[in-house]
CSV table of C-alpha atoms in Angstrom, one decimal:
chain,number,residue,atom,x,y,z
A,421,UNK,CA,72.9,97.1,131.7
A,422,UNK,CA,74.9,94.5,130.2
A,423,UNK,CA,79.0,94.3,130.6
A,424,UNK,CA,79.4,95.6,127.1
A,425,UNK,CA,77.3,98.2,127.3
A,426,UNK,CA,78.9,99.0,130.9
A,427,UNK,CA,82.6,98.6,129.3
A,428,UNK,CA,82.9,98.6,126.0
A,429,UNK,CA,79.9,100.0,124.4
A,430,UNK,CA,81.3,103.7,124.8
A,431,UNK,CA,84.3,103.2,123.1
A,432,UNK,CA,82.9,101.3,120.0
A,433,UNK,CA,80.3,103.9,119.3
A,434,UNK,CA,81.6,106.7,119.7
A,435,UNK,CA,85.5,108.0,117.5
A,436,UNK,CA,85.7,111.2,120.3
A,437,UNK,CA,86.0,107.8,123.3
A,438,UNK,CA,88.5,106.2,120.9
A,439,UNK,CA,90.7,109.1,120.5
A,440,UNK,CA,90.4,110.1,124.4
A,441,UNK,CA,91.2,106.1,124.8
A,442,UNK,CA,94.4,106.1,123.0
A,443,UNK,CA,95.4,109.7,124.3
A,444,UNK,CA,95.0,108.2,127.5
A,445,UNK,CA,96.8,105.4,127.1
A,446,UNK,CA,99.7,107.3,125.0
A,447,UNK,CA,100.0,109.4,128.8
A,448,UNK,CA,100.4,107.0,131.1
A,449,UNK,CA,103.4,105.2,129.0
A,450,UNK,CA,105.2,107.6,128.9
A,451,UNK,CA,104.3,110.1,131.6
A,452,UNK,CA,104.2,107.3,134.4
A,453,UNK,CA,107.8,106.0,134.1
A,454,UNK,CA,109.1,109.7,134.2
A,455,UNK,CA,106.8,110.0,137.5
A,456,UNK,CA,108.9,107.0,138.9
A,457,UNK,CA,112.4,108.6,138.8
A,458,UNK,CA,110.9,111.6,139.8
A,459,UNK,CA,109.5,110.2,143.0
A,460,UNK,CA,112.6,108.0,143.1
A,461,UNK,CA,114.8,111.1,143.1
A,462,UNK,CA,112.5,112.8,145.9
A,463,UNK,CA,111.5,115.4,143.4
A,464,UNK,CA,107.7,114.8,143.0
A,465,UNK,CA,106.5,118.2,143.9
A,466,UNK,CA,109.2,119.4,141.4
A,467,UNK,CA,106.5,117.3,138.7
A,468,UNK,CA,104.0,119.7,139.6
A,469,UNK,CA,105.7,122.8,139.7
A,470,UNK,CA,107.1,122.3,136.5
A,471,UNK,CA,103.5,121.6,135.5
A,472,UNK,CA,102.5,125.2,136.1
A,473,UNK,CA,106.0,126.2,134.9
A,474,UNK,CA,104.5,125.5,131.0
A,475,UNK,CA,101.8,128.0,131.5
A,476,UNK,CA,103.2,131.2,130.6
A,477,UNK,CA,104.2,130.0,127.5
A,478,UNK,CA,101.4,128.1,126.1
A,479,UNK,CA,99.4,130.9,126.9
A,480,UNK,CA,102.0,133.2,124.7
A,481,UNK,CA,101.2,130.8,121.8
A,482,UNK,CA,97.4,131.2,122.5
A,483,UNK,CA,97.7,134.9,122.2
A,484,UNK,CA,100.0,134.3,119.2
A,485,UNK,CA,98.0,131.6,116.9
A,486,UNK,CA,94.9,130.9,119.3
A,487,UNK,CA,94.4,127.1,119.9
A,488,UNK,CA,97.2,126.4,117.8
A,489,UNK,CA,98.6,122.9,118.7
A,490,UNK,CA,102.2,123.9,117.4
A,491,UNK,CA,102.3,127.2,118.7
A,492,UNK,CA,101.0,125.8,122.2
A,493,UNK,CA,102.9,123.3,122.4
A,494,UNK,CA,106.4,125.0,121.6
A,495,UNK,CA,105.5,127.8,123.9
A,496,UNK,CA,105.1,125.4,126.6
A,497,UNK,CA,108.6,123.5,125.8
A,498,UNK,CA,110.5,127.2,125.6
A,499,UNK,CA,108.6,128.3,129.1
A,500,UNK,CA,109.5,125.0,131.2
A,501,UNK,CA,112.6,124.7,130.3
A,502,UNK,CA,113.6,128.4,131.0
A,503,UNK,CA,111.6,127.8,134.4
A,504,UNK,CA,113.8,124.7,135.0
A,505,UNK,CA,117.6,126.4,134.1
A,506,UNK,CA,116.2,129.7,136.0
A,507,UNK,CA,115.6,127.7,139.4
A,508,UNK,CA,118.8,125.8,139.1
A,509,UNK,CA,120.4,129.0,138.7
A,510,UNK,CA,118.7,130.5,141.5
A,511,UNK,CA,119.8,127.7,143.5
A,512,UNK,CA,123.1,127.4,142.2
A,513,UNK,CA,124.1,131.2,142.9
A,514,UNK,CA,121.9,132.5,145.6
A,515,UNK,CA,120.9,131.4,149.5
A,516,UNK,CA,117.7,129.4,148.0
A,517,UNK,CA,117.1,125.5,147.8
A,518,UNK,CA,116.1,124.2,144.7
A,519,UNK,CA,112.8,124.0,146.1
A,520,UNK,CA,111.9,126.9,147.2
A,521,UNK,CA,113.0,128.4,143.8
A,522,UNK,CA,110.8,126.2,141.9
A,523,UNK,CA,107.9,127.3,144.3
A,524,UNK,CA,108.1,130.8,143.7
A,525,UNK,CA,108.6,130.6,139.8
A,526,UNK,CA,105.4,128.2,140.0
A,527,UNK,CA,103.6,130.9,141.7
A,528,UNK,CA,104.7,133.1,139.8
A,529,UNK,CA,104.3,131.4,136.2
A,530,UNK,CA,100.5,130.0,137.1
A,531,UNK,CA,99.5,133.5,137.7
A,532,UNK,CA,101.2,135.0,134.7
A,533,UNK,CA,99.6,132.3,132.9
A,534,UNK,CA,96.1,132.8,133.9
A,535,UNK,CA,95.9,136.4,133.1
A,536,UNK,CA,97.4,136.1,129.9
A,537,UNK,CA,94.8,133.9,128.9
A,538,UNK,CA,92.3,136.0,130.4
A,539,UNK,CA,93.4,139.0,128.3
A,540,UNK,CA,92.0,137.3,125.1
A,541,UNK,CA,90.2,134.1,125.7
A,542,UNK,CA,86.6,133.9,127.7
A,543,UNK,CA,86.1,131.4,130.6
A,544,UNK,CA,85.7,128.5,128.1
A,545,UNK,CA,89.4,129.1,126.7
A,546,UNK,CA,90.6,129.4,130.5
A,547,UNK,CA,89.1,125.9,131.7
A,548,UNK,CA,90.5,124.4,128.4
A,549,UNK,CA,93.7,125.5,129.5
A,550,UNK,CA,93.9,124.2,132.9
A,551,UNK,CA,91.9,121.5,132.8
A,552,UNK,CA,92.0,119.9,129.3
A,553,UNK,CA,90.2,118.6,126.7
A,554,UNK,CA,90.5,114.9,126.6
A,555,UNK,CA,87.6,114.3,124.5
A,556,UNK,CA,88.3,117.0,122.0
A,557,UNK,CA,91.5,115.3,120.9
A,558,UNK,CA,92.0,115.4,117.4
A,559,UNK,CA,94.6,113.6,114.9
A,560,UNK,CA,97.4,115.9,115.7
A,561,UNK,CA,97.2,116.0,119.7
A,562,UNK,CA,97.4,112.1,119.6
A,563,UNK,CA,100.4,111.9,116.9
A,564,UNK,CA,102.2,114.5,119.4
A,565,UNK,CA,100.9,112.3,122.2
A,566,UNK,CA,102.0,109.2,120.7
A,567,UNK,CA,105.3,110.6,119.8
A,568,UNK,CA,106.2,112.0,123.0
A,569,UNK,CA,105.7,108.5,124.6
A,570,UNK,CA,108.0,106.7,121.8
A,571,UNK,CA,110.7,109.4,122.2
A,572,UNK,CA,110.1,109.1,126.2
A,573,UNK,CA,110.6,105.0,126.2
A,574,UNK,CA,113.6,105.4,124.1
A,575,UNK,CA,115.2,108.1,125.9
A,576,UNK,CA,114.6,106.5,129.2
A,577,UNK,CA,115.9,103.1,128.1
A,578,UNK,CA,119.5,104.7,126.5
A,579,UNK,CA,119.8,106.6,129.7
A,580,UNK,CA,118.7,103.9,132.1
A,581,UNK,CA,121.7,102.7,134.0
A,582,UNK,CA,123.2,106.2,135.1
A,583,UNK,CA,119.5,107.1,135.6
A,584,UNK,CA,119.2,104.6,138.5
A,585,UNK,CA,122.4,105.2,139.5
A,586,UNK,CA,122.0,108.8,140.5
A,587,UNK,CA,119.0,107.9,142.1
A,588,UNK,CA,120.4,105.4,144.4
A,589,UNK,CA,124.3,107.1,144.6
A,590,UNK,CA,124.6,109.6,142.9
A,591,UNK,CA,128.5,110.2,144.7
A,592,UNK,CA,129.3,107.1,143.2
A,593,UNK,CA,128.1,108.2,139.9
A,594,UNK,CA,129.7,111.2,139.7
A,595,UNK,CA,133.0,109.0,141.0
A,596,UNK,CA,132.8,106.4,138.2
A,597,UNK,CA,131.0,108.6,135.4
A,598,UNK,CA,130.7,112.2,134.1
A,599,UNK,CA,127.2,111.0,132.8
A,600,UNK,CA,125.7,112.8,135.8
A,601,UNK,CA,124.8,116.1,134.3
A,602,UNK,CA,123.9,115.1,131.2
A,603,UNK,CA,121.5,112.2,132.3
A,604,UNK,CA,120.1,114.7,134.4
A,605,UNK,CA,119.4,117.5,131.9
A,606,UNK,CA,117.5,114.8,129.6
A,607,UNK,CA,115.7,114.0,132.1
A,608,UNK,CA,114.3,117.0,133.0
A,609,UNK,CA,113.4,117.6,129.3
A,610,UNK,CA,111.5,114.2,129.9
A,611,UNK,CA,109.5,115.9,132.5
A,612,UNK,CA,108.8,118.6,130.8
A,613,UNK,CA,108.4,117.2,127.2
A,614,UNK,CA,105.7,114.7,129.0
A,615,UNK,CA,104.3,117.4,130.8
A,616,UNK,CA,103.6,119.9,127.6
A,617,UNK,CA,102.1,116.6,126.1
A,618,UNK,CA,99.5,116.4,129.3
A,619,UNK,CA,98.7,119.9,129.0
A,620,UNK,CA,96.7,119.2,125.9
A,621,UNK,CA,94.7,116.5,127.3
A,622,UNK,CA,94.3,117.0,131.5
A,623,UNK,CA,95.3,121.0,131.8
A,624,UNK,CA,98.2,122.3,133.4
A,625,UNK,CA,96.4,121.5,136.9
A,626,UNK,CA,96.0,117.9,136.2
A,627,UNK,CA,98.8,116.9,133.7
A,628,UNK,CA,100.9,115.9,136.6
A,629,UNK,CA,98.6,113.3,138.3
A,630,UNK,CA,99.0,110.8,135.7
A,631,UNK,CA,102.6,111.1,136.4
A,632,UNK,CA,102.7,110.4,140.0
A,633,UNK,CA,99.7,109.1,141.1
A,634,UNK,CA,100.9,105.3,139.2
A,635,UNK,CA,104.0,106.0,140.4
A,636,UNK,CA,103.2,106.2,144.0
A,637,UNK,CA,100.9,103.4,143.8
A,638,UNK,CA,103.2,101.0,142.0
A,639,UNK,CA,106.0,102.0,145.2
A,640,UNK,CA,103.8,100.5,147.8
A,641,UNK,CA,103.8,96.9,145.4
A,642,UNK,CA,107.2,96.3,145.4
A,643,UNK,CA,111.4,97.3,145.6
A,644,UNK,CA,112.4,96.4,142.0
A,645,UNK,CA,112.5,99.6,139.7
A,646,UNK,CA,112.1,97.9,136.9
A,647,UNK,CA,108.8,96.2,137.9
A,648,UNK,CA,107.5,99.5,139.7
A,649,UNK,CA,107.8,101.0,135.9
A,650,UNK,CA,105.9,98.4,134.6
A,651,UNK,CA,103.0,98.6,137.1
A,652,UNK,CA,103.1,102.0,137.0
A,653,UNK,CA,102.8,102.0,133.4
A,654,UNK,CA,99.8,99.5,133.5
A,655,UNK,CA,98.0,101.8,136.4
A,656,UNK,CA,98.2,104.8,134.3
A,657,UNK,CA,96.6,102.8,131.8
A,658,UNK,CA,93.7,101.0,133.8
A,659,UNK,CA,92.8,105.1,135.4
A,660,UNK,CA,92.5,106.7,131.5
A,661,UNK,CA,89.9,103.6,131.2
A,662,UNK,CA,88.6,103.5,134.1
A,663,UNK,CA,87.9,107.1,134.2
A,664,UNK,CA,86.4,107.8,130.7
A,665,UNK,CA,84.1,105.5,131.8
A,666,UNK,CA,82.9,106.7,135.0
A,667,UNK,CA,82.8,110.0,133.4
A,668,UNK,CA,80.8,108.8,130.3
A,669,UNK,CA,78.5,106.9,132.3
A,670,UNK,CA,77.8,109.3,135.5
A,671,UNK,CA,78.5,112.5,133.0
A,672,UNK,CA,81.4,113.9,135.4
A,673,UNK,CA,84.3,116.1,133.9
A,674,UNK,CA,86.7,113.6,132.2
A,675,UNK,CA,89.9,114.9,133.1
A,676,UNK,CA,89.5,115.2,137.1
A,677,UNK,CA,87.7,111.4,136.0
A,678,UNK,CA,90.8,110.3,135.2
A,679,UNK,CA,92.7,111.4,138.1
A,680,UNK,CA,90.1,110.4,140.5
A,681,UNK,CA,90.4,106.8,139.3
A,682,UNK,CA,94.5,107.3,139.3
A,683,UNK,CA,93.5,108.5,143.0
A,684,UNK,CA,91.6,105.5,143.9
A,685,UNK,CA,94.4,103.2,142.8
A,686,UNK,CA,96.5,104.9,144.9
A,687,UNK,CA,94.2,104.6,148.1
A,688,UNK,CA,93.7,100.8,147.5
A,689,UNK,CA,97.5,100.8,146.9
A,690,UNK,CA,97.8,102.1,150.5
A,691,UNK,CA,95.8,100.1,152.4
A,692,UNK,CA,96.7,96.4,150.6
A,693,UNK,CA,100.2,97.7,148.8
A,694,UNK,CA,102.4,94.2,149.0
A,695,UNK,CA,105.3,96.8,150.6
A,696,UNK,CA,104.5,99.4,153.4
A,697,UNK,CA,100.7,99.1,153.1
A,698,UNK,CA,98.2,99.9,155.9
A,699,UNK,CA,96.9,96.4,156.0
A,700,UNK,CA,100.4,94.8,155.5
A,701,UNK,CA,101.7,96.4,158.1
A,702,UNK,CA,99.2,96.3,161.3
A,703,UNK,CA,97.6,93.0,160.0
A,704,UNK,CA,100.3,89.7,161.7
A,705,UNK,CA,101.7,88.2,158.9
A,706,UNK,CA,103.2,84.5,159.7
A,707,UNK,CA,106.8,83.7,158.7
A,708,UNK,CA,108.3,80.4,158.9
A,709,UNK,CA,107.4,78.9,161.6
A,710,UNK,CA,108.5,75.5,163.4
């Protein structure tokens, strides 16, 4: 097999690899650099509880309109949102972390979620829900795809400053600023906006790796934020190629594809990652020396 046929062959012939390409590619710009301040701000399992969070209320629009992309979508937006402003209250007002609030609304929601979809759909309409269809995306999905990146990129770059702020020193933020909360607040509707946008390609299971998986790996290459964006950016973009192809060619399940290739990335990450890697830090490294 020749490298074109290996590489590029599949995405030439056929429109459905082309769409799954730029949906892809659409994810990882904007989903990746969310995944960063997430991990940043040591809330990465808050990414995947708010994942689960969207559930209940795409399924409500599936009831509603069926595989409607609007009424999917804004059922998705309403539920993680409420999810989000329930488990700060919960936290806020009661004897329960943050975390474990989130924990037991994402429990809660991924259930609810699940047997709403059961009470119409068939098996077929359940998988497409949690897993995705990133080869069925049509002209619609990638526009809101596309969109949701633009908006993400421009959101992130107004708020950017108070955004690394609070998560460096947040004290100091709040001492110098009142832009705290409401940097805070958009970000979340980042996270969630990003997240609703996954769910139409990767399923609510697998919308969040996309997110954190680049972001992880780009960690272990180096300190400066606004490099770790970049490569984490790039990473989510080389595992939606990566991974249509090994799916294509090995005929694999794209979706857990693509987060298996994120997942490799990672695991080289760990072992040769430039900062706090396996081989960096048990393999002698000379410094200057006389």
């Amino acid at each position: 097999m020749s490298p074109y046929d290996l590489l590029i062959a599949p995405f030439a012939e056929f429109d459905f690899m082309k769409r799954a390409l730029v949906g892809s590619f659409a994810l990882a710009m904007g989903a990746a650099p969310v995944g960063v301040f997430l991990m940043l701000r040591r809330m990465s399992l808050t990414g995947d509880a708010m994942a689960h969070a969207i559930l209940p209320g795409a399924a409500v629009g599936y009831l509603v309109a069926g595989l409607s992309l609007p009424a999917m979508t804004l059922g998705g937006l309403i539920a993680g949102v409420t999810v989000a402003v329930l488990a700060g209250l919960v936290a806020r007002f009661t004897a329960l972390k943050e975390d474990a609030s989130l924990a037991a609304f994402y429990l809660l929601s991924l259930a609810v979620g699940v047997m709403l979809v059961s009470l119409r759909g068939s098996n077929v309409d359940l998988l497409h829900v949690l897993f995705g269809t990133v080869l069925a995306l049509d002209d619609a999905t990638l526009i809101l795809l596309a969109s949701i990146a633009s908006l993400t990129l421009v959101a992130m770059a107004a708020i950017y400053r108070p955004l690394v702020l609070e998560c460096m020193d947040p004290s100091f933020l709040r001492s110098v600023s009142s832009a705290g909360t409401p940097v805070h607040f958009i970000f979340l509707g980042l996270v969630v906006l990003n997240l609703v946008g996954g769910f139409h390609a990767l399923g609510t299971l697998l919308a969040v790796g996309l997110m954190m998986l680049p972001a992880a790996s780009a960690r272990l290459w180096t300190q400066d934020i606004s490099v770790i964006l970049l490569i984490s950016a790039a990473m989510g973009v080389v595992s939606g190629y990566a991974g249509l192809l090994v799916s294509y060619h090995l005929g694999l399940p794209t979706g857990p594809s693509v987060i298996s290739a994120a997942g490799a990335i990672y695991v080289l990450s760990l072992i040769f990652g430039a900062e706090g890697g396996f081989a960096r830090r048990f393999i002698p490294i000379r410094h200057l020396e006389a």
